[in-house]
Coordinates of C-alpha atoms and ligand atoms in Angstrom, one line a residue:
X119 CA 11.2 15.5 11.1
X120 CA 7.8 17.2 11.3
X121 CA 5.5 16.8 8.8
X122 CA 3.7 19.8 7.1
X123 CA 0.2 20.2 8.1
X124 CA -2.1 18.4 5.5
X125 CA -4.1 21.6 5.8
X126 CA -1.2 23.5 4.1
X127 CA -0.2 20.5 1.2
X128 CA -3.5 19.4 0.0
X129 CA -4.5 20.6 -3.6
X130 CA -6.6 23.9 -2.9
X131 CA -9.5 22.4 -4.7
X132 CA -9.3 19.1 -2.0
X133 CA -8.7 21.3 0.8
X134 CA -11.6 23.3 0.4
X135 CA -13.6 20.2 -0.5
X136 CA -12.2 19.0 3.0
X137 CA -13.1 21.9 4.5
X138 CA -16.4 21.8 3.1
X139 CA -16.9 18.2 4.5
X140 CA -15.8 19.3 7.6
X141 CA -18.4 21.8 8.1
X142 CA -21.5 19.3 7.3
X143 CA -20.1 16.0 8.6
X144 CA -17.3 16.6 11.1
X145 CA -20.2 16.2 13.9
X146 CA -20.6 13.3 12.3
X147 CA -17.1 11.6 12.2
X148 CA -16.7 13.0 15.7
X149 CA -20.2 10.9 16.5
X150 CA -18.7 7.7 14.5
X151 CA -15.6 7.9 17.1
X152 CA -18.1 7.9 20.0
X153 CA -20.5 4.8 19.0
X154 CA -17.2 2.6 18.3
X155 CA -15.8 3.6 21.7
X156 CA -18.9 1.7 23.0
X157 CA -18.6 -1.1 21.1
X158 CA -20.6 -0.7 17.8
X159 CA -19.6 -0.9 14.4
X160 CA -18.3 2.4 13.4
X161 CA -20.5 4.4 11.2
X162 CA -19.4 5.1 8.0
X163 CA -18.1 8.4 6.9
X164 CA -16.9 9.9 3.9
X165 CA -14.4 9.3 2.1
X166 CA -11.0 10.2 3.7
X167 CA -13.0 11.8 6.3
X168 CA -11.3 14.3 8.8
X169 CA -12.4 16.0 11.6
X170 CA -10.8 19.6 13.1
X171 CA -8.8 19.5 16.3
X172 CA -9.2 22.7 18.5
X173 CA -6.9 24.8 17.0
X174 CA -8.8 24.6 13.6
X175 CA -6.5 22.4 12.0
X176 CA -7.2 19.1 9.4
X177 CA -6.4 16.0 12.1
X178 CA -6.7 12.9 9.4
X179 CA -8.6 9.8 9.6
X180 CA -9.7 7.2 7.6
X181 CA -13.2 6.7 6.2
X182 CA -14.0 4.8 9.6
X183 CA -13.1 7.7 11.9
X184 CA -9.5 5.8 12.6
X185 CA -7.1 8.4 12.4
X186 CA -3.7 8.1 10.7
X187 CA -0.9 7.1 12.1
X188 CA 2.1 9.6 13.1
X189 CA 4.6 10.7 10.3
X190 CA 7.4 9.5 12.9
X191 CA 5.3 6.2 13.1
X192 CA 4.7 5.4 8.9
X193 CA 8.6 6.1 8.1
X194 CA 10.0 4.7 11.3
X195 CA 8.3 1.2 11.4
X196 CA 8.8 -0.4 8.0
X197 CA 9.2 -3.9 6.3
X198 CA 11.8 -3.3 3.4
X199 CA 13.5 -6.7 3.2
X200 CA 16.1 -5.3 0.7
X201 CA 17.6 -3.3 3.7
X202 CA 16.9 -5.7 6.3
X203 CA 14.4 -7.7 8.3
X204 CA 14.9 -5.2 11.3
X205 CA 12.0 -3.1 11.0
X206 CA 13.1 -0.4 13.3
X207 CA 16.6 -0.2 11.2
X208 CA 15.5 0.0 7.8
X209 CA 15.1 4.1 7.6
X210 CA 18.8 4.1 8.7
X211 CA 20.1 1.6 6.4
X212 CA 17.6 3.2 3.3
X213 CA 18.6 7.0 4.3
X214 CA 20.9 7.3 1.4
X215 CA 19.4 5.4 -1.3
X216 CA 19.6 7.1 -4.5
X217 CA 16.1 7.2 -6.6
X218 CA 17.6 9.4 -9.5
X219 CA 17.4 8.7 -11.9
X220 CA 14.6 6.4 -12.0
X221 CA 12.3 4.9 -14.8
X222 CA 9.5 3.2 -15.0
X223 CA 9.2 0.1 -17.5
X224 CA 5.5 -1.0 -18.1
X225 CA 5.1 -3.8 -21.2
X226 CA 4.7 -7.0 -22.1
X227 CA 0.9 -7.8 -23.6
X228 CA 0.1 -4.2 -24.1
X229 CA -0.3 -2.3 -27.1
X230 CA 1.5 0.4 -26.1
X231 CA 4.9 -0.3 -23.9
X232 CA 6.2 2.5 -22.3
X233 CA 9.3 3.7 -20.2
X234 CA 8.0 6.1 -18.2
X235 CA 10.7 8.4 -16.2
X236 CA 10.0 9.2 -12.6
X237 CA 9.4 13.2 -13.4
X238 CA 6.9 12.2 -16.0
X239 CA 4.9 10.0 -13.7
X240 CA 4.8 12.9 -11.0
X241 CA 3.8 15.5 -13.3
X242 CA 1.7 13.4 -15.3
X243 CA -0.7 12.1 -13.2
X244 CA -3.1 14.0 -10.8
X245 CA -2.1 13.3 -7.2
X246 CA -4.2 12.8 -4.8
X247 CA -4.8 11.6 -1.0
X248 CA -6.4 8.7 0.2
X249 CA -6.3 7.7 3.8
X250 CA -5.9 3.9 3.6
X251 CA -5.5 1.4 5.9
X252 CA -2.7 -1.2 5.9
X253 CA -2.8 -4.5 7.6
X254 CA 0.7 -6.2 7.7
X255 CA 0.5 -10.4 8.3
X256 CA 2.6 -10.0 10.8
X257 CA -0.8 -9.2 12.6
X258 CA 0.0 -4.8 12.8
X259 CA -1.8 -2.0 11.1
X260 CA -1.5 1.4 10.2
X261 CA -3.6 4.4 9.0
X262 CA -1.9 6.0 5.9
X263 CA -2.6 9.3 4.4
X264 CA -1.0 8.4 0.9
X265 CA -0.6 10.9 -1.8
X266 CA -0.9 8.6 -5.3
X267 CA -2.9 8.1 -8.1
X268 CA -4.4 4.8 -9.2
X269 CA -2.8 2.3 -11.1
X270 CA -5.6 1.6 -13.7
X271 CA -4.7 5.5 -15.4
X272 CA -1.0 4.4 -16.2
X273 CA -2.0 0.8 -17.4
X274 CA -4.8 2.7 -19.4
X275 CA -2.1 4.7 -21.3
X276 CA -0.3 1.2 -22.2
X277 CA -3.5 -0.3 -23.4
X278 CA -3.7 -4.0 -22.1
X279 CA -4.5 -6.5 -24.8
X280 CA -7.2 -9.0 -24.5
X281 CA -4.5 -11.3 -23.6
X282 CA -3.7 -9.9 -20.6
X283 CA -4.8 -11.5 -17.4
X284 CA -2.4 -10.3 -14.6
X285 CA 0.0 -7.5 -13.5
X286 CA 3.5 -8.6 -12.7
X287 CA 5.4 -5.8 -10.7
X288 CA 9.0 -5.9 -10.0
X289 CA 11.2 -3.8 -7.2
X290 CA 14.9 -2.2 -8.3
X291 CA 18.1 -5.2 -8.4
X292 CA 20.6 -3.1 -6.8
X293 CA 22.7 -5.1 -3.8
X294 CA 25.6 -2.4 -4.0
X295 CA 22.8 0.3 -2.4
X296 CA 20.6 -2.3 -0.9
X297 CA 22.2 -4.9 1.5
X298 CA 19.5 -7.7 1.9
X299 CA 19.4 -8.3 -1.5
X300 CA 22.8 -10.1 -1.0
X301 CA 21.9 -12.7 1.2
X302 CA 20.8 -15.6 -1.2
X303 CA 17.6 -16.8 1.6
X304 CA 15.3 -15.1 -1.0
X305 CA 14.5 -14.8 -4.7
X306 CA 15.7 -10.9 -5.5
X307 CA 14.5 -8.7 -7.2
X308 CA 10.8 -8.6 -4.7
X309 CA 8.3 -9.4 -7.4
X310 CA 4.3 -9.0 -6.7
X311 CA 1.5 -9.9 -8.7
X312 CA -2.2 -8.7 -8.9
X313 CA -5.3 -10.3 -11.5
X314 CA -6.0 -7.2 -13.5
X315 CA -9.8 -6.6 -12.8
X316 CA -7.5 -5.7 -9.1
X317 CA -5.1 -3.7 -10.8
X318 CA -8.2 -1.6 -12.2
X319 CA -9.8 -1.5 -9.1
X320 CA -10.2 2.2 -7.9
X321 CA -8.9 1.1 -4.6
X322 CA -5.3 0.3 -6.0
X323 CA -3.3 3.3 -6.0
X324 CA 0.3 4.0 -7.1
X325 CA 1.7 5.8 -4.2
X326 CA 4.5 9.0 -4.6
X327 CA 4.3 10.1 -1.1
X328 CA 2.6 10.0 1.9
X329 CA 1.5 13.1 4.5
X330 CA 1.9 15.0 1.5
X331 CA 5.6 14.5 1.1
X332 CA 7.6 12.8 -1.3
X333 CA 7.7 9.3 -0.3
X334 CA 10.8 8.7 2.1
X335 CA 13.0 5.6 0.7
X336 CA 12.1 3.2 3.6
X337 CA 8.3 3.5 2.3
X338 CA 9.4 2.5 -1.3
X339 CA 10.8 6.0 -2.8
X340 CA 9.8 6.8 -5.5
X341 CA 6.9 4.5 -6.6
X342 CA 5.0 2.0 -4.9
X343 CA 1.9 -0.1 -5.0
X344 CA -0.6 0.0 -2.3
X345 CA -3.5 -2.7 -2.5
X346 CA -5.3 -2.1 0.6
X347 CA -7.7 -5.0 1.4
X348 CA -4.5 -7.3 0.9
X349 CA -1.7 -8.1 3.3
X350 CA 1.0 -5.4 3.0
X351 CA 3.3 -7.8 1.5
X352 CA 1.3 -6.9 -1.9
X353 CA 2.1 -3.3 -1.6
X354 CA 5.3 -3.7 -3.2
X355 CA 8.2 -0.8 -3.2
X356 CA 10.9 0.9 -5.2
X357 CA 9.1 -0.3 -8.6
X358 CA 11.1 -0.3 -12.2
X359 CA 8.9 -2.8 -13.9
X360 CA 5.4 -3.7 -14.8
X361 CA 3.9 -6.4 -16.9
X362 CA 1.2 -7.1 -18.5
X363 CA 1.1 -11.4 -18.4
X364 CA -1.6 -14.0 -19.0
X365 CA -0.5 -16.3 -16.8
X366 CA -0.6 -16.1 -12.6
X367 CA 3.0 -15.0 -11.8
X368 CA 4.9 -15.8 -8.6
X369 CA 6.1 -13.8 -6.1
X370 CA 9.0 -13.3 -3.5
X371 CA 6.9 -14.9 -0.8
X372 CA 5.1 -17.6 -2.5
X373 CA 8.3 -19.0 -3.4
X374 CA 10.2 -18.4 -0.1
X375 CA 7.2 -20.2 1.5
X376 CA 4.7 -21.5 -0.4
X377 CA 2.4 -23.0 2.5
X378 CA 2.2 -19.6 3.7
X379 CA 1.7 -17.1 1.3
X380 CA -0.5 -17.0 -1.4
X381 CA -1.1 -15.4 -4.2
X382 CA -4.4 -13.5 -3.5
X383 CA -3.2 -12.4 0.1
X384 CA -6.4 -10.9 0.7
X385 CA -7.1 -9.7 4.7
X386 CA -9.3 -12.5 6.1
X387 CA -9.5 -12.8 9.5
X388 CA -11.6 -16.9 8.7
X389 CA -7.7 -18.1 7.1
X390 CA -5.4 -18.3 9.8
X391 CA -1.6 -18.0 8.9
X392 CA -0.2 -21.4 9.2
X393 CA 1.9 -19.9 12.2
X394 CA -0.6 -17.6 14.0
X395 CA -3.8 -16.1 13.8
X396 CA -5.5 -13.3 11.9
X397 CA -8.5 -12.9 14.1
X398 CA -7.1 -9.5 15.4
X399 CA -4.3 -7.2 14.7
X400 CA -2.5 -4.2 16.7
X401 CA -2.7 -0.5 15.5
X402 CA 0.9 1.0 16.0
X403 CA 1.1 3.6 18.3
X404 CA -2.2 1.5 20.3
X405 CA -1.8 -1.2 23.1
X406 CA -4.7 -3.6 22.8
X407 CA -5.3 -5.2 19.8
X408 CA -8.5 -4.3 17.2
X409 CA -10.6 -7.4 15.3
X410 CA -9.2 -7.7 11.9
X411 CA -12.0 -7.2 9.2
X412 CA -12.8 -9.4 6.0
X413 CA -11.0 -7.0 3.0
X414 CA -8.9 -4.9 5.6
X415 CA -12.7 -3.0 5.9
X416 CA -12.8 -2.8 2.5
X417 CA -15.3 -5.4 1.2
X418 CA -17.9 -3.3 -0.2
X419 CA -15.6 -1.8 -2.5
X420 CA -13.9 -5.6 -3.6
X421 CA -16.0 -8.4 -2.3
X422 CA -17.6 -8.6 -5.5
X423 CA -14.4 -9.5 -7.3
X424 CA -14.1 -12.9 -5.5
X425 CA -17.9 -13.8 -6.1
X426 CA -17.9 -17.5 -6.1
X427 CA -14.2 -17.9 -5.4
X428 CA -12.9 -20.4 -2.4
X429 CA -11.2 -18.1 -0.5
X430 CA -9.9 -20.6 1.9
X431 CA -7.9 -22.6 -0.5
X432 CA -7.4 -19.2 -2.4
X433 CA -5.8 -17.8 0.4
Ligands
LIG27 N1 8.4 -4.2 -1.0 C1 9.7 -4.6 -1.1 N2 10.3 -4.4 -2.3 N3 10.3 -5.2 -0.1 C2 9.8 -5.5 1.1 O1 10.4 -6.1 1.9 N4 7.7 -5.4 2.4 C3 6.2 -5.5 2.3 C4 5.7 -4.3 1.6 N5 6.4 -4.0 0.3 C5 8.4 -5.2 1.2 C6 7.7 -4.5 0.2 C7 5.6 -5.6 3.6 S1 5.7 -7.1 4.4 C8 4.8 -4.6 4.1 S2 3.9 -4.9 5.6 C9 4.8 -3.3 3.5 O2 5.7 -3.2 2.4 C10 5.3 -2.2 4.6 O3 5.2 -0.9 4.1 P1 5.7 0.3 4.9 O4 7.0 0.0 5.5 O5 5.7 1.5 4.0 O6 4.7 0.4 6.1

């Protein structure tokens, strides 16, 4: 499948703001590629910077000049345990899945629970594209151009008491579509958690689709998180339920194997996985392998929210 140019799915207003960017920092970005070809930090760019290949055209990157991975790449190359562990099989096995109709459940210690339908989500929300990138445990990464909106606008419309410490999301329990999900080696549904002051964090999108598509299943059709400074095994798929809890909750992993996966999951490159090392990681579609950064890159934006924290022991 080819995917449409981003140049002809992007909102008008972004394009043109993209354009606009383009035209007064694509030297720039293009500059950025050349000083981390030689070795230095990459400068920083915009946000969700691009820069135009010769035929005029939008060619994405992320805000580091790393440009996105292929659309053949993001839907062919997945972790979907509910389909199976073989990542190069799960777009087969998820091809048919059925993601209508589809709802939404987000309660618990809110003022406000809500059932929100798919449709409603799509049309409710502004969708918008953020080029992210996402650094799997397994030691991989990706650039993703996401189209999404973040979480803290639909958890705003469900009001949060003061009670509520965490987010609890759960993925769709359905073993007749979904084939992994009947072996009994792990805890079904997949269950992630976040602390909320992550959940609110403008980083923490709820993603519809990606390359300006609707999302594919093997990416987590229709609704998925995506927490980019953790390990991708946060960004959970397929979503039905959210919750509003005061106490830590557990997820899939931590209870599969609690000596190596945490709760926090953050990318740290210090806190090596008990069974190999995340000192460097391989960018799909590259043949060397890159040094893995503290956040995934991201600490300027979420640093601050671990101010003080161990992050060894919270790992
Ligand atoms: N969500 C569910 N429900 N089931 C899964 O197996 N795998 C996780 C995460 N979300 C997974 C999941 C892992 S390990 C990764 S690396 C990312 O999804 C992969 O996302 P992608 O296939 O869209 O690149």
């Amino acid at each position: 499948m080819i995917p449409i140019k981003s140049s002809e799915i992007t909102p008008y207003r972004l394009y043109q703001d993209r354009r606009q960017f383009i035209k007064s920092a694509g030297a720039l970005a293009l500059g950025a590629a050349v000083v981390a070809a030689c070795g230095a930090p990459p400068a920083p760019a915009g946000p969700a910077a691009a820069s135009p290949d010769a035929a005029g055209s939008v060619a994405l990157a992320d805000e580091r000049a790393d440009p996105a991975n292929s659309f053949e790449e993001i839907t062919n190359y997945n972790n979907f345990y509910e389909f199976t562990p073989d990542k190069q099989r799960v777009a087969q096995l998820a091809r048919d899945f059925v993601t209508r109709p589809w709802t939404v459940e987000v309660g618990g210690l809110v003022r406000n629970p809500k059932t929100f339908a798919i449709e409603d989500i799509l049309a409710g929300f502004d969708q918008e594209e953020r080029i992210y990138r996402l650094r799997c445990v397994e030691g991989w990464s990706m650039v993703i151009p996401w189209l999404g909106f973040p979480l803290r606008q639909l958890l705003a419309q469900v009001e949060p008491t003061a009670d509520a410490q965490y987010v609890r999301f759960e993925t769709v329990l359905d073993p007749e579509q979904m084939p992994g999900q009947r072996s009994p080696v792990y805890e079904w549904p997949y269950a992630e958690g976040l602390r909320l002051d992550e959940a609110m964090n403008d980083l923490t999108l709820l993603a519809t689709g990606l390359y300006g598509q609707t999302l594919l299943p093997q990416n987590g059709a229709p609704l998925r998180l995506v927490v980019p400074w953790k390990y991708g095994f946060k960004s959970i798929k397929s979503i039905v339920k959210i919750d509003l809890v005061a106490d830590q909750p557990s997820s899939l992993w931590m209870i599969a194997a609690p000596n190596e996966y945490g709760f926090y999951a953050n990318v740290n490159p210090d806190v090596p996985h008990p069974r190999w090392s995340q000192r460097s990681e391989r960018r799909i579609g590259e043949s060397g392998r890159r040094e893995t950064l503290p956040f995934n890159g991201y600490a300027a934006e979420v640093a601050a929210l671990y101010a003080g924290m161990d992050l060894r022991r919270n790992y």
